[in-house]
Amino acid sequence: MTTSSQPTVEEDPWGWWRRQMPVSEKWAYLDHAAVGPLSAPAAHAIRRYADEAEKQGDTMWPTWAGRLDELRRVAAELLGTSRDEICLIPNTSTGINLVAEGFPWQPGDSVVVPEGEFPSNLFPWENQVARGVEIRKVPRREQAVVVDDLLEAADESTKMIALSWVGYSSGYRVEIEDLVERAHRRGILVYLDAIQGLGVFDLDLSQIDIDFLAADGHKWMLGPEGMGIAMIRRRHLERLRCGNVGWNSVQNAFNYANPALTLKNTAERFEPGSANMVGAAALAASLNLFSTIRSHHGSDSIGTRVVELTSILGDQLNANGIQTRQAPEKRHRSGIVTFEVPGQDPATVRRRLLDVGCVVSCRDGGVRVSVHAYNDGEDLERLIEGVCR
């Protein structure tokens, strides 16, 4: 029995996490698929950086650089990969473009993408049409991305399948392991836009051989905008042209007097210049919350909690005559539930929910709810009451 007045992370992981989220004092915050709120550790890291920069200037630079390494370490641990395969990026779009622009395309090559992708995972590939690359869009089946359909659209010309792990509107979660294994047997690489799943759902890259991945930290990872992570397999480093190079892309990066364009032999070669020190410190601090939960309750504990909450929410909405878009099977569900209120405009529903302190978004003709592990039953009740007013 603990002597503390509040339960510990071992006793009550979700209550413990909720106390790290000051936003929950006012809001039923259910909009993590748009922009998540900062965790208290992330906010503290930003204030600490500002204080250091104001009072000590770049005498703190070695400390700040150490926080970059901390973020790479935590990200590599989260993904089950080597820190040498981690690249720090300002956003998911940058991570996707590293591959789309750097890959050695030949005229006649093709890329397969599902229909309904967020533009970040569409435009970089469409931009390669000028280089003779064909983009093949595969229809979804009632919001579902079906692995068989993606592979049927591929042929000998297909070099890449690029898809979102979780659909930004539907919330449909793809079984990535099956896709990767089958694609690799045919010599096809896989790019994963992981922004709507990373942190929440377990993704062990020591077991799932994804080729490339990117995710910004400002959604489910509860960090600031402008700081994310990418993963590029070491075996692909020399295959990608490093098109955006700078002083930090090279070995012996601090040898300014005798510069030599010898690229680093890690994914850091794709970090060309000065880093977002404050963003890295904040995201690393936030990801340590995830690591703490995972270390005490297992790598799949966060995802299990989230799916439990969204399943409860879906059932409650359906019981009130509200149609939801949610995968029938839990293995394909995520933190996202989109619904439609009969006869009511989604924007009107969203404004009504804001009035009762509930934050959601409108997407694809519906109201999109995105539930995190620190949300609780009271948050869901506030949503239901606001929708049914």
XYZ file of C-alpha atoms in Angstrom:
389
model
C 0.000 0.000 0.000
C 1.505 3.342 -1.052
C 1.804 6.169 1.455
C 1.248 8.732 -1.285
C -2.068 10.564 -1.398
C -2.335 9.781 -5.093
C -2.074 6.404 -6.851
C 1.217 5.602 -8.560
C 1.795 4.640 -12.175
C 1.885 1.000 -11.058
C -1.504 1.230 -9.308
C -3.411 3.516 -11.679
C -1.500 4.202 -14.902
C -4.252 6.181 -16.601
C -5.041 8.357 -13.616
C -1.302 8.928 -13.174
C -1.000 9.937 -16.831
C -4.056 12.186 -16.609
C -2.317 14.155 -13.875
C 0.477 14.846 -16.381
C -2.088 16.471 -18.713
C -3.193 19.885 -17.367
C -5.577 20.285 -20.313
C -7.871 17.756 -18.627
C -8.604 20.206 -15.793
C -10.858 22.202 -18.146
C -11.452 20.215 -21.294
C -12.611 16.809 -22.353
C -9.856 16.897 -24.949
C -10.721 14.421 -27.703
C -8.837 15.896 -30.655
C -5.449 14.174 -30.627
C -5.694 13.287 -34.317
C -5.533 17.028 -35.055
C -3.163 18.668 -32.568
C -2.663 17.101 -29.182
C -2.194 19.145 -26.011
C 1.272 19.401 -24.526
C 2.022 17.086 -21.669
C 3.266 18.745 -18.492
C 6.800 17.322 -18.953
C 6.928 18.725 -22.504
C 5.766 22.143 -21.357
C 8.328 22.088 -18.540
C 11.092 21.255 -21.025
C 10.119 24.241 -23.179
C 10.140 26.616 -20.197
C 13.492 25.209 -19.083
C 14.982 25.757 -22.531
C 13.672 29.337 -22.720
C 15.154 30.087 -19.318
C 18.497 28.576 -20.301
C 18.626 30.398 -23.641
C 17.662 33.711 -22.031
C 20.135 33.561 -19.169
C 23.030 31.467 -20.470
C 22.950 31.560 -24.265
C 24.903 28.969 -26.173
C 27.002 27.995 -23.172
C 24.177 25.460 -22.860
C 24.684 24.100 -26.384
C 26.358 20.829 -25.288
C 23.449 20.173 -22.924
C 20.927 20.892 -25.662
C 22.782 18.594 -28.071
C 22.581 15.880 -25.439
C 18.808 16.223 -25.466
C 18.830 15.555 -29.206
C 20.614 12.300 -28.484
C 18.070 11.565 -25.753
C 15.219 11.947 -28.236
C 16.943 9.612 -30.709
C 17.453 7.072 -27.923
C 13.851 7.223 -26.704
C 12.503 7.092 -30.282
C 14.677 4.098 -31.136
C 13.518 2.336 -27.964
C 9.883 3.063 -28.785
C 10.307 1.624 -32.286
C 12.594 -1.285 -31.453
C 15.271 -0.117 -33.842
C 18.778 1.322 -33.829
C 19.276 5.012 -33.070
C 21.453 5.080 -36.220
C 18.215 4.625 -38.204
C 16.459 7.574 -36.516
C 16.328 10.967 -38.196
C 14.842 14.034 -36.476
C 12.467 15.948 -38.732
C 10.254 19.044 -38.468
C 7.118 17.255 -39.695
C 5.809 14.114 -41.359
C 5.813 15.722 -44.804
C 9.563 16.228 -44.578
C 10.075 12.590 -43.668
C 8.016 11.394 -46.611
C 9.799 13.727 -49.013
C 13.190 12.410 -47.920
C 12.220 9.157 -49.606
C 9.952 10.397 -52.395
C 12.563 12.866 -53.644
C 15.619 10.793 -52.800
C 14.617 7.436 -54.271
C 16.323 6.469 -57.587
C 13.163 6.372 -59.684
C 13.232 5.310 -63.282
C 10.575 6.160 -65.895
C 7.884 3.495 -65.741
C 8.241 2.836 -62.009
C 5.043 2.847 -59.970
C 3.919 3.609 -56.420
C 0.768 2.171 -54.853
C -1.193 4.284 -52.352
C -4.681 3.835 -50.884
C -7.382 6.299 -51.822
C -8.297 8.788 -49.124
C -4.773 9.338 -47.817
C -3.988 12.585 -46.033
C -2.294 14.902 -48.569
C 1.068 14.550 -46.811
C 1.206 10.943 -48.008
C -0.078 11.718 -51.481
C 1.465 14.881 -52.874
C 5.146 13.829 -52.438
C 4.466 10.714 -54.505
C 2.367 12.562 -57.089
C 5.256 14.993 -57.420
C 7.283 12.146 -58.941
C 4.961 11.890 -61.948
C 7.213 14.464 -63.630
C 10.003 11.872 -63.345
C 7.914 9.242 -65.117
C 6.506 7.523 -62.024
C 2.938 6.192 -62.079
C 0.785 6.634 -58.971
C -1.808 3.887 -58.484
C -4.632 4.723 -56.072
C -6.411 1.737 -54.588
C -10.041 2.166 -53.486
C -10.951 1.481 -49.881
C -13.686 -0.952 -48.960
C -16.078 0.898 -46.663
C -13.153 2.885 -45.191
C -10.958 -0.228 -44.879
C -7.545 -0.463 -46.518
C -7.308 -4.089 -47.626
C -3.810 -5.546 -47.952
C -4.879 -7.899 -50.751
C -6.103 -4.930 -52.798
C -2.834 -3.035 -52.405
C -0.813 -6.025 -53.529
C -3.127 -6.760 -56.439
C -2.522 -3.222 -57.708
C 1.240 -3.820 -57.702
C 3.275 -5.434 -60.465
C 6.898 -5.676 -61.554
C 7.066 -1.898 -61.993
C 6.038 -1.216 -58.385
C 8.887 -0.020 -56.205
C 6.939 1.290 -53.206
C 3.668 0.900 -51.320
C 3.058 4.034 -49.258
C 0.234 4.134 -46.753
C -0.976 5.470 -43.438
C -0.929 3.063 -40.531
C -4.186 4.611 -39.260
C -6.632 6.480 -41.480
C -6.904 10.101 -40.385
C -10.701 10.144 -40.852
C -11.834 6.522 -40.668
C -9.481 5.470 -37.884
C -8.955 2.153 -39.697
C -5.692 0.514 -38.578
C -3.883 -1.597 -41.165
C -2.171 -4.883 -40.306
C 1.300 -3.781 -41.288
C 3.215 -6.997 -40.609
C 1.234 -8.951 -43.201
C 1.678 -6.209 -45.793
C 5.427 -5.870 -45.258
C 6.104 -9.595 -45.428
C 4.147 -10.059 -48.629
C 5.465 -6.895 -50.282
C 9.082 -7.811 -49.538
C 8.635 -11.252 -51.054
C 7.929 -9.398 -54.295
C 10.770 -6.905 -53.898
C 8.470 -3.985 -53.034
C 9.405 -1.492 -50.304
C 6.932 -0.124 -47.745
C 6.657 3.450 -46.512
C 4.528 4.004 -43.413
C 2.993 7.320 -42.422
C 2.705 6.529 -38.717
C 1.477 9.863 -37.364
C -1.965 8.605 -36.303
C -0.677 5.551 -34.472
C 2.868 5.980 -33.216
C 3.138 6.100 -29.450
C -0.309 4.611 -28.938
C 0.125 1.268 -30.703
C 3.047 -1.071 -30.398
C 5.300 -1.149 -33.454
C 8.405 -3.268 -33.016
C 10.649 -2.727 -36.013
C 12.920 -5.537 -34.875
C 10.031 -7.811 -35.831
C 8.285 -5.818 -38.597
C 10.732 -4.885 -41.324
C 9.208 -1.596 -42.491
C 11.596 0.208 -44.819
C 10.742 3.826 -44.049
C 8.565 5.618 -41.504
C 7.716 9.146 -40.408
C 5.564 10.717 -37.707
C 5.260 14.201 -36.270
C 5.138 14.441 -32.496
C 2.357 16.983 -32.095
C -0.570 14.560 -32.199
C -0.624 11.344 -30.175
C 2.889 11.780 -28.796
C 1.774 14.973 -27.017
C 4.745 17.061 -28.103
C 5.038 20.435 -29.847
C 4.425 21.115 -33.509
C 7.568 21.201 -35.623
C 9.315 18.149 -34.136
C 8.998 14.581 -35.349
C 10.935 11.443 -36.116
C 11.670 9.424 -39.216
C 13.142 5.953 -39.572
C 15.283 4.991 -42.541
C 16.745 1.501 -42.603
C 20.513 1.490 -42.694
C 20.446 -0.727 -45.784
C 18.700 2.059 -47.688
C 20.964 4.966 -46.710
C 23.106 4.793 -49.830
C 20.093 4.132 -52.013
C 18.510 7.496 -51.208
C 20.017 10.644 -52.607
C 20.558 13.152 -49.811
C 19.132 16.140 -51.661
C 19.056 18.606 -48.784
C 22.596 18.747 -47.410
C 24.246 21.126 -44.976
C 27.024 21.424 -42.458
C 25.461 18.808 -40.173
C 25.010 16.165 -42.890
C 28.654 15.174 -42.887
C 31.198 13.358 -40.805
C 33.461 15.748 -38.880
C 30.630 18.278 -39.037
C 32.443 20.780 -36.808
C 35.538 20.965 -39.001
C 34.385 24.198 -40.626
C 37.847 25.228 -41.837
C 38.369 22.082 -43.941
C 34.885 20.958 -44.969
C 34.512 17.652 -46.787
C 31.254 16.334 -48.278
C 31.496 12.896 -46.690
C 28.027 12.051 -45.490
C 27.407 10.548 -42.080
C 26.841 6.804 -42.154
C 23.619 7.113 -40.137
C 20.188 8.608 -40.788
C 21.487 11.832 -39.248
C 22.832 12.663 -42.705
C 19.285 13.826 -43.463
C 19.468 16.472 -40.703
C 21.261 19.187 -42.666
C 21.519 22.108 -40.272
C 20.798 23.511 -36.847
C 18.304 21.456 -34.882
C 15.039 22.388 -33.204
C 16.584 22.102 -29.751
C 13.520 23.183 -27.817
C 11.217 20.884 -29.787
C 13.513 17.910 -29.294
C 13.724 18.486 -25.545
C 9.941 18.726 -25.298
C 9.199 15.642 -27.403
C 11.778 13.556 -25.527
C 10.212 14.593 -22.220
C 6.753 13.632 -23.443
C 7.867 10.279 -24.858
C 9.288 9.370 -21.478
C 5.672 9.244 -20.240
C 4.970 6.559 -22.827
C 8.125 4.675 -21.855
C 7.107 4.717 -18.197
C 3.684 3.250 -18.925
C 5.120 0.635 -21.290
C 7.818 -0.419 -18.825
C 5.272 -1.017 -16.041
C 2.301 -2.355 -17.995
C 3.605 -3.735 -21.292
C 4.206 -2.443 -24.793
C 0.609 -3.010 -25.882
C -1.027 -1.485 -22.795
C -1.587 1.975 -24.265
C -3.144 0.688 -27.465
C -5.368 -1.718 -25.569
C -6.617 1.106 -23.350
C -7.340 3.365 -26.326
C -9.273 0.710 -28.235
C -11.295 -0.094 -25.117
C -12.308 3.566 -24.795
C -13.186 4.018 -28.467
C -15.173 0.788 -28.464
C -17.172 2.007 -25.466
C -17.704 5.348 -27.162
C -18.847 3.722 -30.395
C -21.352 1.573 -28.520
C -22.699 4.587 -26.632
C -23.105 6.644 -29.782
C -24.835 3.808 -31.604
C -27.172 3.291 -28.641
C -28.250 6.913 -29.059
C -29.060 6.441 -32.743
C -25.855 8.023 -34.012
C -24.065 6.358 -36.909
C -20.344 5.771 -36.430
C -17.526 4.859 -38.776
C -15.584 2.260 -36.861
C -13.984 -0.988 -37.950
C -16.016 -4.060 -36.922
C -12.946 -5.830 -35.529
C -10.934 -4.354 -32.658
C -7.634 -5.245 -34.300
C -8.420 -2.617 -36.939
C -9.641 0.049 -34.511
C -7.636 3.001 -33.278
C -8.128 6.142 -31.216
C -10.345 7.686 -33.913
C -14.128 7.452 -34.140
C -15.994 9.523 -36.726
C -19.762 9.914 -36.469
C -22.695 11.715 -38.024
C -25.701 13.127 -36.175
C -28.818 12.726 -38.353
C -30.021 16.057 -39.709
C -27.211 18.094 -38.083
C -24.223 19.758 -39.682
C -20.905 18.499 -38.230
C -19.646 22.054 -37.667
C -22.755 22.828 -35.611
C -22.205 19.718 -33.489
C -18.572 20.660 -32.974
C -19.478 24.170 -31.790
C -22.055 22.753 -29.390
C -19.447 20.396 -27.967
C -17.001 23.252 -27.466
C -19.681 25.030 -25.452
C -19.709 22.130 -22.989
C -15.909 21.880 -22.873
C -15.373 19.026 -25.333
C -12.797 19.351 -28.135
C -13.268 17.463 -31.424
C -12.776 18.077 -35.173
C -14.795 17.851 -38.373
C -13.411 15.549 -41.050
C -14.802 13.942 -44.181
C -18.395 15.014 -43.596
C -18.516 13.877 -39.969
C -17.445 14.713 -36.438
C -14.113 13.112 -35.601
C -13.329 12.126 -32.028
C -9.785 11.037 -31.167
C -9.388 9.476 -27.733
C -6.109 9.068 -25.846
C -5.214 6.713 -23.024
C -5.403 9.425 -20.345
C -9.006 10.252 -21.285
C -11.611 8.699 -19.014
C -15.271 7.832 -18.727
C -16.207 11.367 -17.671
C -14.722 12.711 -20.909
C -16.816 10.270 -22.924
C -19.937 11.128 -20.919
C -19.428 14.821 -21.599
C -19.209 14.097 -25.314
C -22.371 11.960 -25.337
C -24.323 14.548 -23.353
C -23.161 17.333 -25.651
C -24.049 15.417 -28.805
C -27.475 14.430 -27.532
C -28.509 17.841 -26.164
